Amino acid sequence: MPPKTPHQPASACYAQTIPGLEEIASAEISQHLGAEILRTAPGLVVFRPEELDREVLELRTVEDVFLLAWGSDGLTYRAKDLDFIEKWTATKPDWPKLLAIHHAIHPKPKGTPGYWLVVQQSGKHVYQRQSARQALARGLGRNIHPKWRFVEENADIEFWLTIDGTQAICGLRLSTRDMRHRTWKREHRAASLRPVVAAAMAWQAELGPGMVVLDPMCGAGTLLGEARLMLQSHGRGRLRLTGGDVDLDALETARLNLRNLGGAELFRWDARRLPMADQSVDRILCNLPFGITYGVGQDLGALYTRSFREMRRVLRPKGLAVLLTSEAATAREAAGAAKLKPTASTRVRMLGQPATMLTLRPV
Ligand SMILES: C[S@@+](CC[C@H](N)C(=O)[O-])C[C@H]1O[C@@H](n2cnc3c(N)ncnc32)[C@H](O)[C@@H]1O
């Protein structure tokens, strides 16, 4: 990458996340990369980092990061958009510069590079995604070296175009699939949390080195793992992780996953009767049972009331709990009864389903 001078700001980037997490992702991006946030839209954060290097791949509350080629909110849903896409792709970006930055972050492979085009499209446009993809390809035209191979898998370079209603954004993907899927989480369970949501909950919990972090219904262990990585990847030390679940299979899954990250203390227990001392925990993170998989036939109100009372008992006076549920009203009621006060609430959409992330403090 060419050395930067104060007159040469780093190139702009954008990150994709789960709709609802833009504010948390923006906070991580600006604190971790010293970045200026240029704009946000549902599931999208556009930013300019102080310096652009591999640190951008250490972000945890986003699923993909790109170098910005161009962006617009001037689409019309009509066929003329295809001309715009072709023209903007051909004329707006400095492709040689963007490709040089990409190669600095992902060194150019030996031999001929393979490339791929990805187009995401949502909204009632008169044209199909395939037509938008062809317009992107025409716009790229001579910017792609004639010897580069067009490959479907393991491409070295991916050009992405995301169209959402009147908005379109185009860039070069910097992240690999590991950013979204996380290599540490090899074992999965039904209703298991998306790692990026777990990371956002860990961010909300304001973790600090040496803290005791509890997930009383830990499932596959996603929250405990992401909590550890949130601190570690930002170079801020280690946590003491404790978790438990009623389900032995869940515990085994959590044990296997967390083994990849240095382990955790895991127990089979009922979250309504935690075998833990009063005021022994700094932070609680929990993806509460809710929805189709865990909700049917259960009295969630009673489960929440009793387990929240236990959370309140084991939490230190300055502690924090960050909980995820689709049953926000039930959770608020149980929190009130347990003398836990909501201090923040974030609505997210996961696989089309709304859920709420609630931050609670003891009162
Ligand atoms: C929605 S899942 C959590 C998923 C988990 N956070 C993950 O990412 O994989 C809820 C978990 O709560 C557990 N659970 C339900 N009732 C419980 C109780 N009374 N005590 C402990 N665990 C319980 C279930 O076995 C399940 O693993």
Coordinates of C-alpha atoms and ligand atoms in Angstrom, one line a residue:
M1 CA 0.0 0.0 0.0
P2 CA 1.4 3.5 -0.8
P3 CA 2.4 5.5 2.3
K4 CA -0.3 7.9 3.4
T5 CA 0.2 11.6 4.0
P6 CA -2.2 13.9 5.8
H7 CA -3.4 15.0 2.4
Q8 CA -4.2 11.4 1.3
P9 CA -7.0 10.1 3.5
A10 CA -7.5 6.3 3.5
S11 CA -10.1 5.0 1.0
A12 CA -13.7 4.7 2.2
C13 CA -15.0 1.3 3.1
Y14 CA -18.4 -0.2 4.0
A15 CA -19.5 -3.0 6.2
Q16 CA -22.6 -5.2 6.1
T17 CA -24.3 -6.2 9.4
I18 CA -27.6 -7.4 10.7
P19 CA -30.3 -4.7 10.3
G20 CA -30.6 -3.0 13.7
L21 CA -26.9 -3.3 14.6
E22 CA -25.7 -0.3 12.7
E23 CA -25.3 1.9 15.8
I24 CA -23.3 -0.8 17.6
A25 CA -21.2 -1.6 14.5
S26 CA -20.5 2.1 14.0
A27 CA -19.3 2.4 17.6
E28 CA -16.9 -0.6 17.2
I29 CA -15.7 0.7 13.8
S30 CA -15.0 4.2 15.1
Q31 CA -13.3 3.1 18.3
H32 CA -11.3 0.2 16.9
L33 CA -10.2 1.8 13.6
G34 CA -10.4 5.4 14.6
A35 CA -12.7 5.7 11.6
E36 CA -15.1 8.5 10.6
I37 CA -18.6 7.2 10.0
L38 CA -19.8 8.6 6.7
R39 CA -23.4 7.2 6.7
T40 CA -25.5 4.3 7.8
A41 CA -28.5 2.5 6.4
P42 CA -30.3 -0.7 7.5
G43 CA -27.6 -3.3 7.7
L44 CA -24.9 -1.0 6.3
V45 CA -22.2 1.3 7.7
V46 CA -20.0 3.4 5.4
F47 CA -16.8 4.6 7.0
R48 CA -13.3 6.0 6.4
P49 CA -10.7 4.4 8.6
E50 CA -7.7 6.4 9.9
E51 CA -5.5 3.8 8.2
L52 CA -6.6 1.0 6.1
D53 CA -4.8 -2.3 6.9
R54 CA -5.7 -5.9 8.0
E55 CA -7.1 -4.5 11.3
V56 CA -10.3 -3.9 9.4
L57 CA -10.7 -7.7 9.3
E58 CA -10.7 -7.8 13.1
L59 CA -14.1 -6.2 13.4
R60 CA -16.6 -8.5 15.2
T61 CA -20.0 -6.8 14.9
V62 CA -20.1 -6.9 11.1
E63 CA -20.4 -9.8 8.7
D64 CA -18.4 -8.4 5.7
V65 CA -16.2 -5.5 4.9
F66 CA -15.6 -3.9 1.5
L67 CA -13.6 -1.2 -0.2
L68 CA -16.1 1.3 -1.5
A69 CA -16.1 1.7 -5.3
W70 CA -19.2 3.8 -5.6
G71 CA -22.6 4.3 -3.9
S72 CA -25.8 6.0 -4.9
D73 CA -29.3 6.5 -3.7
G74 CA -30.5 7.5 -7.1
L75 CA -31.9 4.3 -8.4
T76 CA -35.4 4.4 -10.0
Y77 CA -36.6 0.8 -10.1
R78 CA -36.8 1.2 -13.9
A79 CA -34.6 -0.3 -16.7
K80 CA -32.5 2.9 -16.9
D81 CA -30.9 1.9 -13.6
L82 CA -28.9 -0.7 -15.6
D83 CA -27.3 2.1 -17.6
F84 CA -26.5 4.0 -14.4
I85 CA -24.9 0.9 -12.9
E86 CA -22.8 0.3 -16.0
K87 CA -21.8 4.0 -16.2
W88 CA -21.0 4.5 -12.5
T89 CA -19.0 1.2 -12.4
A90 CA -17.0 2.3 -15.5
T91 CA -16.3 5.9 -14.5
K92 CA -16.6 6.6 -10.8
P93 CA -14.0 4.4 -9.1
D94 CA -10.2 4.5 -9.4
W95 CA -10.0 0.7 -10.0
P96 CA -6.2 0.4 -10.2
K97 CA -5.9 2.1 -6.8
L98 CA -8.7 0.0 -5.2
L99 CA -7.1 -3.2 -6.6
A100 CA -3.7 -2.1 -5.3
I101 CA -5.2 -1.7 -1.8
H102 CA -6.9 -5.1 -2.1
H103 CA -3.6 -6.7 -3.0
A104 CA -1.9 -5.0 0.0
I105 CA -4.4 -6.6 2.3
H106 CA -4.7 -9.9 0.5
P107 CA -1.4 -10.5 -1.3
K108 CA -1.9 -11.2 -5.0
P109 CA -1.9 -15.0 -5.6
K110 CA 0.8 -16.6 -7.7
G111 CA -0.5 -17.2 -11.2
T112 CA -3.5 -15.7 -12.8
P113 CA -6.1 -14.3 -10.3
G114 CA -9.6 -15.6 -10.3
Y115 CA -12.5 -13.1 -9.9
W116 CA -16.2 -13.3 -9.2
L117 CA -19.2 -10.9 -9.2
V118 CA -21.8 -11.0 -6.5
V119 CA -25.1 -9.0 -6.8
Q120 CA -27.7 -8.8 -4.0
Q121 CA -31.0 -7.1 -4.8
S122 CA -34.1 -6.3 -2.8
G123 CA -37.0 -4.2 -3.9
K124 CA -39.6 -4.2 -6.7
H125 CA -37.3 -3.3 -9.6
V126 CA -38.5 -4.1 -13.1
Y127 CA -35.2 -5.8 -13.9
Q128 CA -33.8 -9.1 -12.5
R129 CA -30.7 -9.5 -10.5
Q130 CA -29.0 -11.2 -13.4
S131 CA -29.4 -8.1 -15.6
A132 CA -27.9 -5.9 -12.8
R133 CA -25.0 -8.4 -12.7
Q134 CA -24.5 -8.1 -16.5
A135 CA -24.5 -4.3 -16.2
L136 CA -21.9 -4.5 -13.5
A137 CA -19.8 -6.8 -15.7
R138 CA -20.0 -4.4 -18.6
G139 CA -19.0 -1.5 -16.4
L140 CA -16.0 -3.3 -15.1
G141 CA -15.1 -4.1 -18.8
R142 CA -11.5 -3.2 -19.4
N143 CA -10.7 -2.6 -15.7
I144 CA -10.4 -6.4 -15.4
H145 CA -7.2 -7.7 -16.8
P146 CA -8.0 -9.9 -19.9
K147 CA -6.0 -12.8 -18.5
W148 CA -8.0 -12.9 -15.1
R149 CA -10.1 -16.0 -14.8
F150 CA -13.8 -15.9 -14.1
V151 CA -14.3 -18.5 -11.3
E152 CA -17.3 -19.5 -9.2
E153 CA -15.4 -20.7 -6.2
N154 CA -12.4 -19.4 -4.1
A155 CA -12.1 -16.3 -6.2
D156 CA -9.2 -14.1 -5.2
I157 CA -11.2 -10.9 -5.9
E158 CA -14.9 -10.4 -5.5
F159 CA -16.8 -7.4 -6.9
W160 CA -20.0 -6.9 -5.0
L161 CA -23.1 -4.8 -5.9
T162 CA -25.9 -4.5 -3.3
I163 CA -29.1 -2.9 -4.4
D164 CA -31.8 -2.1 -1.8
G165 CA -34.7 0.0 -3.2
T166 CA -33.3 3.2 -4.6
Q167 CA -29.9 2.6 -3.0
A168 CA -26.9 0.8 -4.5
I169 CA -23.4 0.3 -3.2
C170 CA -20.6 -1.3 -5.0
G171 CA -17.2 -2.5 -3.8
L172 CA -14.3 -5.0 -3.5
R173 CA -14.8 -7.5 -0.7
L174 CA -12.0 -7.4 1.8
S175 CA -13.4 -10.0 4.3
T176 CA -13.4 -13.7 3.7
R177 CA -16.2 -16.1 4.7
D178 CA -14.5 -16.6 8.1
M179 CA -15.6 -13.1 9.2
R180 CA -19.2 -14.1 9.0
H181 CA -19.0 -17.8 10.0
R182 CA -16.2 -17.7 12.6
T183 CA -13.7 -20.6 12.5
W184 CA -14.0 -21.3 16.2
K185 CA -17.7 -22.2 16.0
R186 CA -17.6 -25.7 14.4
E187 CA -20.6 -27.2 16.2
H188 CA -24.1 -25.9 15.6
R189 CA -27.5 -26.3 17.2
A190 CA -31.0 -25.3 16.2
A191 CA -31.8 -21.7 17.4
S192 CA -28.1 -21.1 17.8
L193 CA -27.2 -17.4 17.6
R194 CA -25.6 -15.6 14.7
P195 CA -22.1 -14.8 15.9
V196 CA -22.4 -11.2 14.8
V197 CA -25.4 -10.7 17.1
A198 CA -23.5 -12.4 19.9
A199 CA -20.6 -10.0 19.3
A200 CA -22.9 -7.0 19.4
M201 CA -24.3 -8.2 22.7
A202 CA -20.8 -8.5 24.0
W203 CA -20.0 -5.0 22.8
Q204 CA -23.1 -3.7 24.7
A205 CA -21.9 -5.4 27.9
E206 CA -18.9 -3.1 28.1
L207 CA -16.6 -5.9 29.0
G208 CA -13.3 -5.3 30.8
P209 CA -10.3 -7.5 31.5
G210 CA -10.6 -10.1 34.3
M211 CA -14.4 -9.9 34.5
V212 CA -16.5 -12.9 35.3
V213 CA -19.0 -13.4 32.5
L214 CA -22.0 -15.8 32.8
D215 CA -24.4 -17.3 30.3
P216 CA -27.0 -19.2 32.4
M217 CA -28.6 -20.8 29.2
C218 CA -25.5 -21.1 27.1
G219 CA -26.7 -23.4 24.2
A220 CA -23.8 -23.8 21.7
G221 CA -21.7 -21.3 23.7
T222 CA -21.8 -18.6 21.0
L223 CA -22.1 -15.7 23.5
L224 CA -19.3 -16.9 25.7
G225 CA -17.0 -17.4 22.8
E226 CA -17.8 -14.0 21.2
A227 CA -17.4 -12.3 24.6
R228 CA -13.8 -13.7 24.9
L229 CA -13.0 -12.8 21.3
M230 CA -14.4 -9.3 21.6
L231 CA -11.8 -8.5 24.3
Q232 CA -9.0 -10.5 22.8
S233 CA -9.2 -9.2 19.3
H234 CA -9.1 -5.6 20.5
G235 CA -6.1 -6.5 22.7
R236 CA -7.8 -5.9 26.0
G237 CA -7.1 -9.1 28.0
R238 CA -9.1 -12.1 29.2
L239 CA -12.4 -12.9 30.8
R240 CA -13.5 -15.7 33.2
L241 CA -16.2 -17.5 31.3
T242 CA -18.9 -19.5 33.1
G243 CA -22.0 -21.1 31.5
G244 CA -24.6 -23.8 31.9
D245 CA -27.6 -25.3 30.3
V246 CA -30.3 -27.9 31.2
D247 CA -29.6 -29.8 28.0
L248 CA -26.5 -32.2 28.0
D249 CA -26.2 -32.1 24.2
A250 CA -26.1 -28.3 24.3
L251 CA -23.4 -28.4 26.9
E252 CA -21.3 -30.9 24.9
T253 CA -21.6 -28.6 21.8
A254 CA -20.5 -25.6 23.9
R255 CA -17.6 -27.5 25.3
L256 CA -16.4 -28.5 21.9
N257 CA -16.8 -25.0 20.5
L258 CA -15.2 -23.2 23.5
R259 CA -12.2 -25.7 23.6
N260 CA -11.0 -23.8 20.4
L261 CA -10.8 -20.6 22.4
G262 CA -9.2 -21.8 25.7
G263 CA -12.3 -23.3 27.4
A264 CA -14.8 -22.2 30.0
E265 CA -16.4 -23.5 33.2
L266 CA -19.5 -25.3 32.1
F267 CA -22.2 -26.9 34.2
R268 CA -25.5 -28.7 33.8
W269 CA -28.0 -26.7 35.7
D270 CA -31.4 -25.1 35.8
A271 CA -31.1 -21.3 35.3
R272 CA -34.0 -20.9 37.8
R273 CA -31.7 -22.2 40.6
L274 CA -28.1 -21.3 39.9
P275 CA -25.4 -22.9 42.1
M276 CA -23.5 -19.7 42.4
A277 CA -22.8 -17.2 45.2
D278 CA -24.6 -13.9 45.5
Q279 CA -23.0 -11.0 43.7
S280 CA -20.3 -13.1 42.1
V281 CA -20.7 -12.2 38.4
D282 CA -19.8 -9.0 36.5
R283 CA -21.7 -9.6 33.3
I284 CA -24.5 -11.8 32.1
L285 CA -25.1 -12.5 28.5
C286 CA -28.0 -14.7 27.4
N287 CA -30.0 -15.6 24.4
L288 CA -33.2 -16.5 26.2
P289 CA -35.5 -19.3 25.1
F290 CA -38.2 -17.9 22.8
G291 CA -39.9 -18.5 19.5
I292 CA -40.9 -21.7 17.8
T293 CA -38.0 -23.9 18.9
Y294 CA -38.1 -23.2 22.6
G295 CA -41.4 -21.4 23.2
V296 CA -44.0 -24.1 22.5
G297 CA -45.5 -25.6 25.6
Q298 CA -43.4 -23.5 28.0
D299 CA -44.6 -20.8 30.3
L300 CA -42.0 -18.2 29.3
G301 CA -43.4 -15.7 31.8
A302 CA -42.7 -18.0 34.7
L303 CA -39.3 -19.1 33.3
Y304 CA -38.2 -15.5 32.8
T305 CA -39.4 -14.3 36.2
R306 CA -37.6 -17.1 38.1
S307 CA -34.4 -17.0 36.0
F308 CA -34.2 -13.1 36.1
R309 CA -34.5 -13.3 39.9
E310 CA -31.4 -15.6 39.9
M311 CA -29.6 -13.3 37.5
R312 CA -30.2 -10.4 39.8
R313 CA -29.0 -12.4 42.8
V314 CA -25.7 -13.4 41.3
L315 CA -25.0 -10.1 39.6
R316 CA -22.6 -7.6 41.3
P317 CA -24.2 -4.2 42.2
K318 CA -22.4 -2.5 39.2
G319 CA -23.0 -5.5 36.9
L320 CA -24.8 -5.6 33.6
A321 CA -27.0 -8.1 31.8
V322 CA -27.5 -8.1 28.1
L323 CA -30.3 -10.4 27.0
L324 CA -31.9 -11.3 23.6
T325 CA -35.5 -12.2 23.2
S326 CA -38.5 -11.9 20.8
E327 CA -40.7 -11.6 23.9
A328 CA -39.6 -8.1 25.0
A329 CA -42.8 -7.3 27.0
T330 CA -42.5 -10.5 29.0
A331 CA -38.8 -9.8 29.6
R332 CA -39.5 -6.2 30.8
E333 CA -42.1 -7.4 33.2
A334 CA -39.8 -10.1 34.6
A335 CA -37.0 -7.6 34.8
G336 CA -39.2 -5.2 36.8
A337 CA -40.2 -7.9 39.3
A338 CA -36.5 -8.9 39.7
K339 CA -35.4 -5.2 40.3
L340 CA -33.4 -5.1 37.1
K341 CA -33.8 -1.8 35.2
P342 CA -33.6 -1.6 31.4
T343 CA -31.0 1.0 30.3
A344 CA -30.8 0.2 26.6
S345 CA -32.9 -1.6 24.0
T346 CA -31.9 -2.5 20.4
R347 CA -34.3 -4.1 17.9
V348 CA -32.7 -6.4 15.4
R349 CA -34.1 -8.6 12.5
M350 CA -32.7 -12.1 12.3
L351 CA -33.9 -14.2 9.4
G352 CA -36.8 -11.9 9.0
Q353 CA -37.8 -12.3 12.7
P354 CA -37.7 -9.3 15.0
A355 CA -35.9 -9.6 18.4
T356 CA -34.9 -7.2 21.1
M357 CA -31.5 -6.9 22.8
L358 CA -32.2 -5.6 26.3
T359 CA -29.5 -4.2 28.6
L360 CA -30.4 -4.4 32.3
R361 CA -28.8 -3.0 35.5
P362 CA -29.5 -3.9 39.1
V363 CA -31.5 -1.2 41.0
Ligands
LIG1 C1 -32.2 -20.0 22.5 S1 -31.2 -21.2 23.2 C2 -29.7 -20.4 23.4 C3 -28.9 -20.5 22.2 C4 -27.4 -20.1 22.5 N1 -27.4 -18.8 23.1 C5 -26.6 -20.3 21.3 O1 -26.2 -19.3 20.7 O2 -26.4 -21.4 20.9 C6 -31.8 -21.3 24.8 C7 -31.0 -22.4 25.6 O3 -31.6 -22.3 26.9 C8 -31.6 -23.6 27.4 N2 -32.6 -23.6 28.5 C9 -34.0 -23.6 28.5 N3 -34.5 -23.6 29.7 C10 -33.5 -23.6 30.6 C11 -33.3 -23.6 32.0 N4 -34.4 -23.6 32.8 N5 -32.1 -23.7 32.5 C12 -31.0 -23.7 31.8 N6 -31.0 -23.7 30.4 C13 -32.2 -23.7 29.8 C14 -32.0 -24.5 26.2 O4 -31.6 -25.8 26.5 C15 -31.2 -23.8 25.1 O5 -29.9 -24.4 24.9

